[in-house]
């Protein structure tokens, strides 16, 4: 039987990503309701849902609509796709109502404290998962396995050149402009998730410099950081939010959950016996080219299309179903969706931003 969920939020990402990706797994999930602050935006999202064959979707808005979703016992889980400033408050309300939650990350320490308190009082286990992370992209999953073959890690590089400008649907997003860290934090956390997944360990300290060059963007819009991993290896993280000459990825189109249509995105891990590199590209469809360079000079380069959003939604629905069946007694949720993992991703970016504000001072990453 398909799991009934509600979507809280009706913005660009819901319409461009969540609804089409959920339609791919419609045998697993039914959208019972879509909620927004305003009736107009909720109705627009419901109309989009109907185009993706979700026919009987309730349109909910405002405080009354949120109350209806809380009271609806048939809705067992919610996807919170709202402005970062509002995510935690709404998520905690849903958790208190006994619903499983999939959301982004913000306000970490307060959120974790409240979640643990709610979980302790709940009759069964409650799942609070983080979405839109790269731990489910097949290219990164496979590359993590390949890194074990290149010997002791010597250097790690992460390079991002985005093209955030007025043609981008997220450019005018008010909450990102009133969000500490702006687009660097909003976009950068995805790449940190990929980094931590690849290297298989945590970032322990950072030193960074930031700058604000493009005044049409909130500060900072550039960051250059060195970081130290707990395995003893060091690396560099360089991010330009809006480059005028980013590498084209084939035809112009919107790339899933990254916010920019053309980008240079690169992870590179150099080991004693070889190198693994992941680079965003286009081979008939958007995805990642994984290049593995061996000590023998040979290179193999498989290509992996995007499917991370679909895979993480499938994992969340599977967790909800299994938790319901097992009543939480023997249930272990998918670790890649863990809210704590998301908190650790954000903590790395926050440490870099703090170091940047201190002119490169060494900052230790907060532990969760």
mmCIF file of C-alpha atoms in Angstrom:
data_model
loop_
_atom_site.group_PDB
_atom_site.id
_atom_site.type_symbol
_atom_site.label_atom_id
_atom_site.label_comp_id
_atom_site.label_asym_id
_atom_site.label_seq_id
_atom_site.Cartn_x
_atom_site.Cartn_y
_atom_site.Cartn_z
ATOM 1 C CA UNK A 1 0.000 0.000 0.000
ATOM 2 C CA UNK A 2 1.389 3.428 -0.987
ATOM 3 C CA UNK A 3 2.506 5.731 1.840
ATOM 4 C CA UNK A 4 0.435 8.908 2.123
ATOM 5 C CA UNK A 5 2.451 12.112 2.508
ATOM 6 C CA UNK A 6 1.946 15.868 2.467
ATOM 7 C CA UNK A 7 4.286 18.406 0.899
ATOM 8 C CA UNK A 8 4.757 21.619 2.866
ATOM 9 C CA UNK A 9 5.943 24.192 0.378
ATOM 10 C CA UNK A 10 4.985 25.025 -3.199
ATOM 11 C CA UNK A 11 8.025 26.726 -4.674
ATOM 12 C CA UNK A 12 10.311 26.093 -7.629
ATOM 13 C CA UNK A 13 12.027 23.031 -6.207
ATOM 14 C CA UNK A 14 8.739 21.345 -5.351
ATOM 15 C CA UNK A 15 7.378 21.880 -8.855
ATOM 16 C CA UNK A 16 10.614 21.217 -10.776
ATOM 17 C CA UNK A 17 12.001 18.332 -8.749
ATOM 18 C CA UNK A 18 9.869 16.833 -5.995
ATOM 19 C CA UNK A 19 6.697 16.318 -8.023
ATOM 20 C CA UNK A 20 8.308 14.773 -11.125
ATOM 21 C CA UNK A 21 10.628 12.623 -8.997
ATOM 22 C CA UNK A 22 7.769 11.445 -6.767
ATOM 23 C CA UNK A 23 5.790 10.542 -9.884
ATOM 24 C CA UNK A 24 8.608 8.101 -10.737
ATOM 25 C CA UNK A 25 7.854 6.205 -7.512
ATOM 26 C CA UNK A 26 4.086 6.688 -7.445
ATOM 27 C CA UNK A 27 3.685 2.971 -6.684
ATOM 28 C CA UNK A 28 5.324 3.714 -3.323
ATOM 29 C CA UNK A 29 3.863 7.082 -2.395
ATOM 30 C CA UNK A 30 0.618 9.070 -2.634
ATOM 31 C CA UNK A 31 0.543 12.859 -2.221
ATOM 32 C CA UNK A 32 -2.481 13.521 0.003
ATOM 33 C CA UNK A 33 -1.999 17.288 0.315
ATOM 34 C CA UNK A 34 0.181 20.221 -0.696
ATOM 35 C CA UNK A 35 0.384 23.200 1.656
ATOM 36 C CA UNK A 36 1.652 26.737 1.211
ATOM 37 C CA UNK A 37 1.300 30.002 3.084
ATOM 38 C CA UNK A 38 -0.955 31.343 0.316
ATOM 39 C CA UNK A 39 -3.881 29.795 -1.519
ATOM 40 C CA UNK A 40 -2.516 30.933 -4.877
ATOM 41 C CA UNK A 41 0.842 29.155 -4.582
ATOM 42 C CA UNK A 42 -0.749 26.019 -3.103
ATOM 43 C CA UNK A 43 -3.197 25.801 -6.023
ATOM 44 C CA UNK A 44 -0.401 26.260 -8.578
ATOM 45 C CA UNK A 45 1.545 23.373 -7.027
ATOM 46 C CA UNK A 46 -1.548 21.147 -6.913
ATOM 47 C CA UNK A 47 -2.112 21.839 -10.623
ATOM 48 C CA UNK A 48 1.481 20.775 -11.314
ATOM 49 C CA UNK A 49 0.956 17.639 -9.225
ATOM 50 C CA UNK A 50 -2.091 16.764 -11.309
ATOM 51 C CA UNK A 51 0.008 17.009 -14.472
ATOM 52 C CA UNK A 52 2.233 14.337 -12.917
ATOM 53 C CA UNK A 53 -0.789 12.054 -12.363
ATOM 54 C CA UNK A 54 -1.324 12.847 -8.681
ATOM 55 C CA UNK A 55 -5.048 13.433 -9.131
ATOM 56 C CA UNK A 56 -6.682 13.619 -5.685
ATOM 57 C CA UNK A 57 -4.378 16.117 -3.968
ATOM 58 C CA UNK A 58 -5.902 18.372 -1.298
ATOM 59 C CA UNK A 59 -5.006 22.048 -1.596
ATOM 60 C CA UNK A 60 -4.106 23.482 1.833
ATOM 61 C CA UNK A 61 -2.880 26.920 2.871
ATOM 62 C CA UNK A 62 -2.386 29.139 5.898
ATOM 63 C CA UNK A 63 -2.733 28.185 9.556
ATOM 64 C CA UNK A 64 -6.001 26.339 9.011
ATOM 65 C CA UNK A 65 -4.505 24.199 6.245
ATOM 66 C CA UNK A 66 -1.494 23.329 8.388
ATOM 67 C CA UNK A 67 -3.822 22.335 11.233
ATOM 68 C CA UNK A 68 -5.764 20.087 8.842
ATOM 69 C CA UNK A 69 -2.587 18.249 7.861
ATOM 70 C CA UNK A 70 -1.544 17.828 11.493
ATOM 71 C CA UNK A 71 -4.952 16.352 12.324
ATOM 72 C CA UNK A 72 -5.094 14.047 9.292
ATOM 73 C CA UNK A 73 -4.117 10.637 10.655
ATOM 74 C CA UNK A 74 -3.847 9.160 7.150
ATOM 75 C CA UNK A 75 -0.811 11.384 6.457
ATOM 76 C CA UNK A 76 2.117 9.543 8.028
ATOM 77 C CA UNK A 77 4.969 11.677 6.655
ATOM 78 C CA UNK A 78 5.660 15.189 5.362
ATOM 79 C CA UNK A 79 8.276 16.727 3.108
ATOM 80 C CA UNK A 80 9.144 20.203 4.410
ATOM 81 C CA UNK A 81 10.359 22.253 1.433
ATOM 82 C CA UNK A 82 10.229 25.761 2.881
ATOM 83 C CA UNK A 83 12.507 28.736 3.428
ATOM 84 C CA UNK A 84 15.433 27.823 5.655
ATOM 85 C CA UNK A 85 14.265 30.161 8.403
ATOM 86 C CA UNK A 86 10.933 28.319 8.728
ATOM 87 C CA UNK A 87 11.969 24.702 8.259
ATOM 88 C CA UNK A 88 12.821 23.745 11.831
ATOM 89 C CA UNK A 89 9.743 25.305 13.446
ATOM 90 C CA UNK A 90 7.380 23.557 11.018
ATOM 91 C CA UNK A 91 9.298 20.270 11.176
ATOM 92 C CA UNK A 92 9.147 20.171 14.967
ATOM 93 C CA UNK A 93 5.383 20.795 14.844
ATOM 94 C CA UNK A 94 5.014 17.850 12.486
ATOM 95 C CA UNK A 95 7.195 15.607 14.636
ATOM 96 C CA UNK A 96 5.142 16.503 17.710
ATOM 97 C CA UNK A 97 2.075 15.443 15.719
ATOM 98 C CA UNK A 98 3.702 12.036 15.216
ATOM 99 C CA UNK A 99 4.611 12.451 11.555
ATOM 100 C CA UNK A 100 7.923 11.493 9.941
ATOM 101 C CA UNK A 101 9.764 14.437 8.373
ATOM 102 C CA UNK A 102 12.030 14.965 5.378
ATOM 103 C CA UNK A 103 13.599 18.457 5.211
ATOM 104 C CA UNK A 104 16.690 20.606 4.672
ATOM 105 C CA UNK A 105 19.066 21.769 7.418
ATOM 106 C CA UNK A 106 19.269 24.881 9.611
ATOM 107 C CA UNK A 107 19.287 25.957 13.291
ATOM 108 C CA UNK A 108 21.109 22.755 14.120
ATOM 109 C CA UNK A 109 21.712 22.617 17.850
ATOM 110 C CA UNK A 110 18.234 23.799 18.831
ATOM 111 C CA UNK A 111 16.716 21.448 16.280
ATOM 112 C CA UNK A 112 18.580 18.374 17.531
ATOM 113 C CA UNK A 113 17.819 19.150 21.173
ATOM 114 C CA UNK A 114 14.087 19.459 20.463
ATOM 115 C CA UNK A 115 14.029 16.391 18.240
ATOM 116 C CA UNK A 116 15.566 14.230 20.958
ATOM 117 C CA UNK A 117 13.059 15.576 23.468
ATOM 118 C CA UNK A 118 10.115 14.850 21.151
ATOM 119 C CA UNK A 119 11.452 11.389 20.290
ATOM 120 C CA UNK A 120 11.802 10.496 23.955
ATOM 121 C CA UNK A 121 8.107 11.230 24.542
ATOM 122 C CA UNK A 122 6.829 9.634 21.325
ATOM 123 C CA UNK A 123 5.130 6.195 21.449
ATOM 124 C CA UNK A 124 7.180 5.028 18.447
ATOM 125 C CA UNK A 125 10.332 6.021 16.609
ATOM 126 C CA UNK A 126 10.056 9.235 14.557
ATOM 127 C CA UNK A 127 12.167 9.711 11.438
ATOM 128 C CA UNK A 128 13.662 13.148 10.778
ATOM 129 C CA UNK A 129 15.634 13.031 7.536
ATOM 130 C CA UNK A 130 17.635 15.483 5.448
ATOM 131 C CA UNK A 131 16.878 15.795 1.734
ATOM 132 C CA UNK A 132 18.717 17.310 -1.230
ATOM 133 C CA UNK A 133 22.081 15.900 -0.205
ATOM 134 C CA UNK A 134 24.533 14.226 -2.588
ATOM 135 C CA UNK A 135 24.970 11.019 -0.640
ATOM 136 C CA UNK A 136 22.487 9.320 -2.981
ATOM 137 C CA UNK A 137 24.025 10.320 -6.323
ATOM 138 C CA UNK A 138 25.225 7.071 -7.993
ATOM 139 C CA UNK A 139 28.452 8.755 -9.148
ATOM 140 C CA UNK A 140 29.436 9.585 -5.574
ATOM 141 C CA UNK A 141 28.304 6.214 -4.221
ATOM 142 C CA UNK A 142 30.468 4.389 -6.789
ATOM 143 C CA UNK A 143 33.414 6.787 -6.419
ATOM 144 C CA UNK A 144 33.492 6.166 -2.671
ATOM 145 C CA UNK A 145 34.137 2.488 -3.464
ATOM 146 C CA UNK A 146 36.845 3.383 -6.005
ATOM 147 C CA UNK A 147 38.714 5.593 -3.540
ATOM 148 C CA UNK A 148 39.499 2.483 -1.502
ATOM 149 C CA UNK A 149 41.590 1.314 -4.481
ATOM 150 C CA UNK A 150 43.860 4.369 -4.893
ATOM 151 C CA UNK A 151 45.869 3.916 -1.715
ATOM 152 C CA UNK A 152 46.584 6.397 1.037
ATOM 153 C CA UNK A 153 44.849 9.719 0.462
ATOM 154 C CA UNK A 154 47.256 12.609 -0.248
ATOM 155 C CA UNK A 155 45.124 15.524 -1.419
ATOM 156 C CA UNK A 156 41.471 16.467 -1.947
ATOM 157 C CA UNK A 157 40.104 19.275 -4.113
ATOM 158 C CA UNK A 158 36.555 20.585 -4.476
ATOM 159 C CA UNK A 159 35.988 23.302 -7.096
ATOM 160 C CA UNK A 160 32.637 24.945 -7.867
ATOM 161 C CA UNK A 161 31.985 27.719 -10.378
ATOM 162 C CA UNK A 162 28.294 28.546 -10.427
ATOM 163 C CA UNK A 163 26.316 30.943 -12.568
ATOM 164 C CA UNK A 164 23.797 32.445 -10.186
ATOM 165 C CA UNK A 165 22.283 35.376 -12.065
ATOM 166 C CA UNK A 166 18.933 36.950 -12.910
ATOM 167 C CA UNK A 167 18.047 34.154 -15.365
ATOM 168 C CA UNK A 168 18.109 31.617 -12.526
ATOM 169 C CA UNK A 169 14.774 30.819 -10.818
ATOM 170 C CA UNK A 170 16.411 31.062 -7.377
ATOM 171 C CA UNK A 171 18.197 34.389 -7.955
ATOM 172 C CA UNK A 172 15.413 36.527 -6.463
ATOM 173 C CA UNK A 173 14.646 34.143 -3.605
ATOM 174 C CA UNK A 174 14.136 36.475 -0.639
ATOM 175 C CA UNK A 175 14.911 33.948 2.099
ATOM 176 C CA UNK A 176 18.314 33.118 0.593
ATOM 177 C CA UNK A 177 19.125 36.819 0.560
ATOM 178 C CA UNK A 178 18.181 37.151 4.232
ATOM 179 C CA UNK A 179 19.978 33.953 5.187
ATOM 180 C CA UNK A 180 23.367 34.130 6.916
ATOM 181 C CA UNK A 181 25.866 32.804 4.390
ATOM 182 C CA UNK A 182 23.527 33.415 1.439
ATOM 183 C CA UNK A 183 24.055 31.249 -1.624
ATOM 184 C CA UNK A 184 27.433 29.992 -0.370
ATOM 185 C CA UNK A 185 25.721 28.146 2.463
ATOM 186 C CA UNK A 186 22.561 27.233 0.550
ATOM 187 C CA UNK A 187 24.458 25.781 -2.432
ATOM 188 C CA UNK A 188 27.736 24.828 -0.804
ATOM 189 C CA UNK A 189 26.289 22.396 1.716
ATOM 190 C CA UNK A 190 25.507 19.960 -1.140
ATOM 191 C CA UNK A 191 29.164 19.850 -2.181
ATOM 192 C CA UNK A 192 30.310 19.365 1.403
ATOM 193 C CA UNK A 193 27.917 16.409 1.660
ATOM 194 C CA UNK A 194 29.564 14.961 -1.438
ATOM 195 C CA UNK A 195 33.025 15.607 0.002
ATOM 196 C CA UNK A 196 32.289 13.919 3.322
ATOM 197 C CA UNK A 197 30.673 10.971 1.577
ATOM 198 C CA UNK A 198 33.689 10.503 -0.707
ATOM 199 C CA UNK A 199 36.449 10.690 1.870
ATOM 200 C CA UNK A 200 34.535 8.691 4.484
ATOM 201 C CA UNK A 201 35.566 10.876 7.408
ATOM 202 C CA UNK A 202 34.903 14.278 8.938
ATOM 203 C CA UNK A 203 36.470 17.673 8.392
ATOM 204 C CA UNK A 204 38.040 18.722 11.694
ATOM 205 C CA UNK A 205 39.302 22.252 10.986
ATOM 206 C CA UNK A 206 39.300 24.923 8.284
ATOM 207 C CA UNK A 207 40.925 28.192 7.322
ATOM 208 C CA UNK A 208 39.121 30.339 4.779
ATOM 209 C CA UNK A 209 38.964 33.681 3.031
ATOM 210 C CA UNK A 210 35.715 35.090 1.678
ATOM 211 C CA UNK A 211 34.858 38.059 -0.518
ATOM 212 C CA UNK A 212 31.857 39.914 -1.905
ATOM 213 C CA UNK A 213 32.386 40.944 -5.534
ATOM 214 C CA UNK A 214 29.018 40.680 -7.297
ATOM 215 C CA UNK A 215 26.842 43.169 -5.414
ATOM 216 C CA UNK A 216 23.666 41.715 -6.969
ATOM 217 C CA UNK A 217 24.243 38.701 -4.677
ATOM 218 C CA UNK A 218 24.189 38.549 -0.871
ATOM 219 C CA UNK A 219 27.602 38.324 0.832
ATOM 220 C CA UNK A 220 29.806 36.441 0.582
ATOM 221 C CA UNK A 221 29.769 35.247 -3.015
ATOM 222 C CA UNK A 222 33.264 33.721 -3.090
ATOM 223 C CA UNK A 223 35.065 31.424 -0.676
ATOM 224 C CA UNK A 224 38.493 29.775 -0.725
ATOM 225 C CA UNK A 225 39.299 27.393 2.092
ATOM 226 C CA UNK A 226 41.833 24.793 3.111
ATOM 227 C CA UNK A 227 40.527 22.003 5.317
ATOM 228 C CA UNK A 228 41.998 19.222 7.419
ATOM 229 C CA UNK A 229 40.409 15.771 7.573
ATOM 230 C CA UNK A 230 40.433 13.498 10.592
ATOM 231 C CA UNK A 231 42.386 10.915 8.557
ATOM 232 C CA UNK A 232 45.305 13.385 8.394
ATOM 233 C CA UNK A 233 44.809 14.449 4.781
ATOM 234 C CA UNK A 234 44.258 18.086 3.793
ATOM 235 C CA UNK A 235 42.430 19.660 0.894
ATOM 236 C CA UNK A 236 41.023 22.773 -0.722
ATOM 237 C CA UNK A 237 37.448 23.962 -1.221
ATOM 238 C CA UNK A 238 36.932 26.796 -3.717
ATOM 239 C CA UNK A 239 33.501 28.162 -4.591
ATOM 240 C CA UNK A 240 32.496 31.021 -6.894
ATOM 241 C CA UNK A 241 28.746 31.591 -6.721
ATOM 242 C CA UNK A 242 28.472 33.467 -10.014
ATOM 243 C CA UNK A 243 31.108 32.979 -12.693
ATOM 244 C CA UNK A 244 30.620 34.648 -16.080
ATOM 245 C CA UNK A 245 32.453 31.802 -17.820
ATOM 246 C CA UNK A 246 31.413 28.553 -16.163
ATOM 247 C CA UNK A 247 31.967 25.352 -18.092
ATOM 248 C CA UNK A 248 28.918 24.556 -20.217
ATOM 249 C CA UNK A 249 27.277 21.185 -19.614
ATOM 250 C CA UNK A 250 25.727 20.747 -23.061
ATOM 251 C CA UNK A 251 22.327 22.250 -23.722
ATOM 252 C CA UNK A 252 21.051 24.935 -21.370
ATOM 253 C CA UNK A 253 18.694 23.452 -18.803
ATOM 254 C CA UNK A 254 17.917 23.491 -15.129
ATOM 255 C CA UNK A 255 20.095 21.094 -13.153
ATOM 256 C CA UNK A 256 18.474 19.269 -10.202
ATOM 257 C CA UNK A 257 18.777 20.858 -6.752
ATOM 258 C CA UNK A 258 21.855 22.925 -7.566
ATOM 259 C CA UNK A 259 20.147 26.108 -8.640
ATOM 260 C CA UNK A 260 22.329 26.983 -11.674
ATOM 261 C CA UNK A 261 22.079 25.866 -15.308
ATOM 262 C CA UNK A 262 25.823 25.803 -16.212
ATOM 263 C CA UNK A 263 28.529 25.014 -13.714
ATOM 264 C CA UNK A 264 32.005 23.660 -13.198
ATOM 265 C CA UNK A 265 31.693 21.171 -10.362
ATOM 266 C CA UNK A 266 34.616 18.961 -9.473
ATOM 267 C CA UNK A 267 35.703 16.644 -6.675
ATOM 268 C CA UNK A 268 39.225 15.196 -7.003
ATOM 269 C CA UNK A 269 40.912 12.779 -4.592
ATOM 270 C CA UNK A 270 44.592 11.985 -5.149
ATOM 271 C CA UNK A 271 45.978 8.824 -3.592
ATOM 272 C CA UNK A 272 49.335 7.057 -3.516
ATOM 273 C CA UNK A 273 48.252 4.641 -6.268
ATOM 274 C CA UNK A 274 45.848 6.682 -8.347
ATOM 275 C CA UNK A 275 43.291 9.475 -8.586
ATOM 276 C CA UNK A 276 39.492 9.574 -8.619
ATOM 277 C CA UNK A 277 37.783 12.611 -10.126
ATOM 278 C CA UNK A 278 34.064 13.413 -10.382
ATOM 279 C CA UNK A 279 33.041 16.176 -12.766
ATOM 280 C CA UNK A 280 29.613 17.384 -13.750
ATOM 281 C CA UNK A 281 28.942 16.824 -17.429
ATOM 282 C CA UNK A 282 26.472 16.078 -20.187
ATOM 283 C CA UNK A 283 26.314 12.910 -22.274
ATOM 284 C CA UNK A 284 22.820 12.973 -23.722
ATOM 285 C CA UNK A 285 21.609 13.767 -20.219
ATOM 286 C CA UNK A 286 23.006 15.630 -17.226
ATOM 287 C CA UNK A 287 25.111 13.743 -14.718
ATOM 288 C CA UNK A 288 28.673 13.089 -13.590
ATOM 289 C CA UNK A 289 31.744 11.770 -15.390
ATOM 290 C CA UNK A 290 33.861 9.686 -13.012
ATOM 291 C CA UNK A 291 37.500 9.415 -14.099
ATOM 292 C CA UNK A 292 39.771 6.877 -12.417
ATOM 293 C CA UNK A 293 43.477 7.295 -13.135
ATOM 294 C CA UNK A 294 45.651 4.333 -12.150
ATOM 295 C CA UNK A 295 49.368 4.122 -11.404
ATOM 296 C CA UNK A 296 49.722 2.284 -14.731
ATOM 297 C CA UNK A 297 48.679 5.432 -16.597
ATOM 298 C CA UNK A 298 45.367 3.990 -17.715
ATOM 299 C CA UNK A 299 42.088 5.838 -17.234
ATOM 300 C CA UNK A 300 38.502 4.623 -17.147
ATOM 301 C CA UNK A 301 35.631 7.131 -17.228
ATOM 302 C CA UNK A 302 32.081 5.853 -16.607
ATOM 303 C CA UNK A 303 29.203 8.350 -16.749
ATOM 304 C CA UNK A 304 26.369 8.422 -14.190
ATOM 305 C CA UNK A 305 23.138 10.355 -14.891
ATOM 306 C CA UNK A 306 21.519 12.306 -12.061
ATOM 307 C CA UNK A 307 19.165 10.278 -9.884
ATOM 308 C CA UNK A 308 20.013 11.368 -6.337
ATOM 309 C CA UNK A 309 16.673 13.071 -5.609
ATOM 310 C CA UNK A 310 14.698 10.018 -6.697
ATOM 311 C CA UNK A 311 16.931 7.668 -4.713
ATOM 312 C CA UNK A 312 16.700 9.695 -1.498
ATOM 313 C CA UNK A 313 12.895 9.943 -1.782
ATOM 314 C CA UNK A 314 12.704 6.169 -2.273
ATOM 315 C CA UNK A 315 14.918 5.661 0.782
ATOM 316 C CA UNK A 316 12.758 7.968 2.930
ATOM 317 C CA UNK A 317 9.501 6.276 1.900
ATOM 318 C CA UNK A 318 11.110 2.876 2.528
ATOM 319 C CA UNK A 319 12.218 4.013 6.009
ATOM 320 C CA UNK A 320 8.713 5.254 6.838
ATOM 321 C CA UNK A 321 7.126 1.979 5.673
ATOM 322 C CA UNK A 322 9.616 -0.208 7.525
ATOM 323 C CA UNK A 323 9.390 1.873 10.701
ATOM 324 C CA UNK A 324 5.590 1.560 10.622
ATOM 325 C CA UNK A 325 5.755 -2.216 10.145
ATOM 326 C CA UNK A 326 8.349 -2.768 12.863
ATOM 327 C CA UNK A 327 6.806 -0.181 15.211
ATOM 328 C CA UNK A 328 10.296 1.240 15.712
ATOM 329 C CA UNK A 329 11.510 -1.661 17.862
ATOM 330 C CA UNK A 330 14.128 -3.080 15.490
ATOM 331 C CA UNK A 331 14.255 -0.328 12.930
ATOM 332 C CA UNK A 332 17.502 1.323 11.803
ATOM 333 C CA UNK A 333 16.937 4.223 9.340
ATOM 334 C CA UNK A 334 19.098 4.869 6.271
ATOM 335 C CA UNK A 335 22.211 6.609 7.717
ATOM 336 C CA UNK A 336 22.734 8.785 4.631
ATOM 337 C CA UNK A 337 19.443 10.557 5.411
ATOM 338 C CA UNK A 338 20.344 11.197 9.042
ATOM 339 C CA UNK A 339 19.622 14.710 10.303
ATOM 340 C CA UNK A 340 22.939 14.513 12.179
ATOM 341 C CA UNK A 341 24.794 13.947 8.893
ATOM 342 C CA UNK A 342 23.110 17.035 7.471
ATOM 343 C CA UNK A 343 24.089 18.972 10.579
ATOM 344 C CA UNK A 344 27.724 17.952 10.091
ATOM 345 C CA UNK A 345 27.630 19.169 6.474
ATOM 346 C CA UNK A 346 26.320 22.587 7.526
ATOM 347 C CA UNK A 347 28.837 22.784 10.384
ATOM 348 C CA UNK A 348 31.727 22.601 7.899
ATOM 349 C CA UNK A 349 30.342 25.512 5.831
ATOM 350 C CA UNK A 350 29.596 27.524 8.967
ATOM 351 C CA UNK A 351 33.184 27.019 10.156
ATOM 352 C CA UNK A 352 34.474 28.222 6.757
ATOM 353 C CA UNK A 353 32.239 31.304 6.875
ATOM 354 C CA UNK A 354 33.342 32.027 10.441
ATOM 355 C CA UNK A 355 36.996 31.700 9.438
ATOM 356 C CA UNK A 356 36.382 34.002 6.471
ATOM 357 C CA UNK A 357 34.906 36.645 8.777
ATOM 358 C CA UNK A 358 38.087 36.332 10.887
ATOM 359 C CA UNK A 359 40.457 36.802 7.934
ATOM 360 C CA UNK A 360 41.522 33.173 7.627
ATOM 361 C CA UNK A 361 41.807 32.280 11.301
ATOM 362 C CA UNK A 362 41.826 28.514 11.946
ATOM 363 C CA UNK A 363 38.388 27.339 13.079
ATOM 364 C CA UNK A 364 37.546 23.888 14.415
ATOM 365 C CA UNK A 365 34.362 22.352 13.022
ATOM 366 C CA UNK A 366 31.584 21.896 15.571
ATOM 367 C CA UNK A 367 30.905 18.247 16.360
ATOM 368 C CA UNK A 368 27.434 16.675 16.307
#
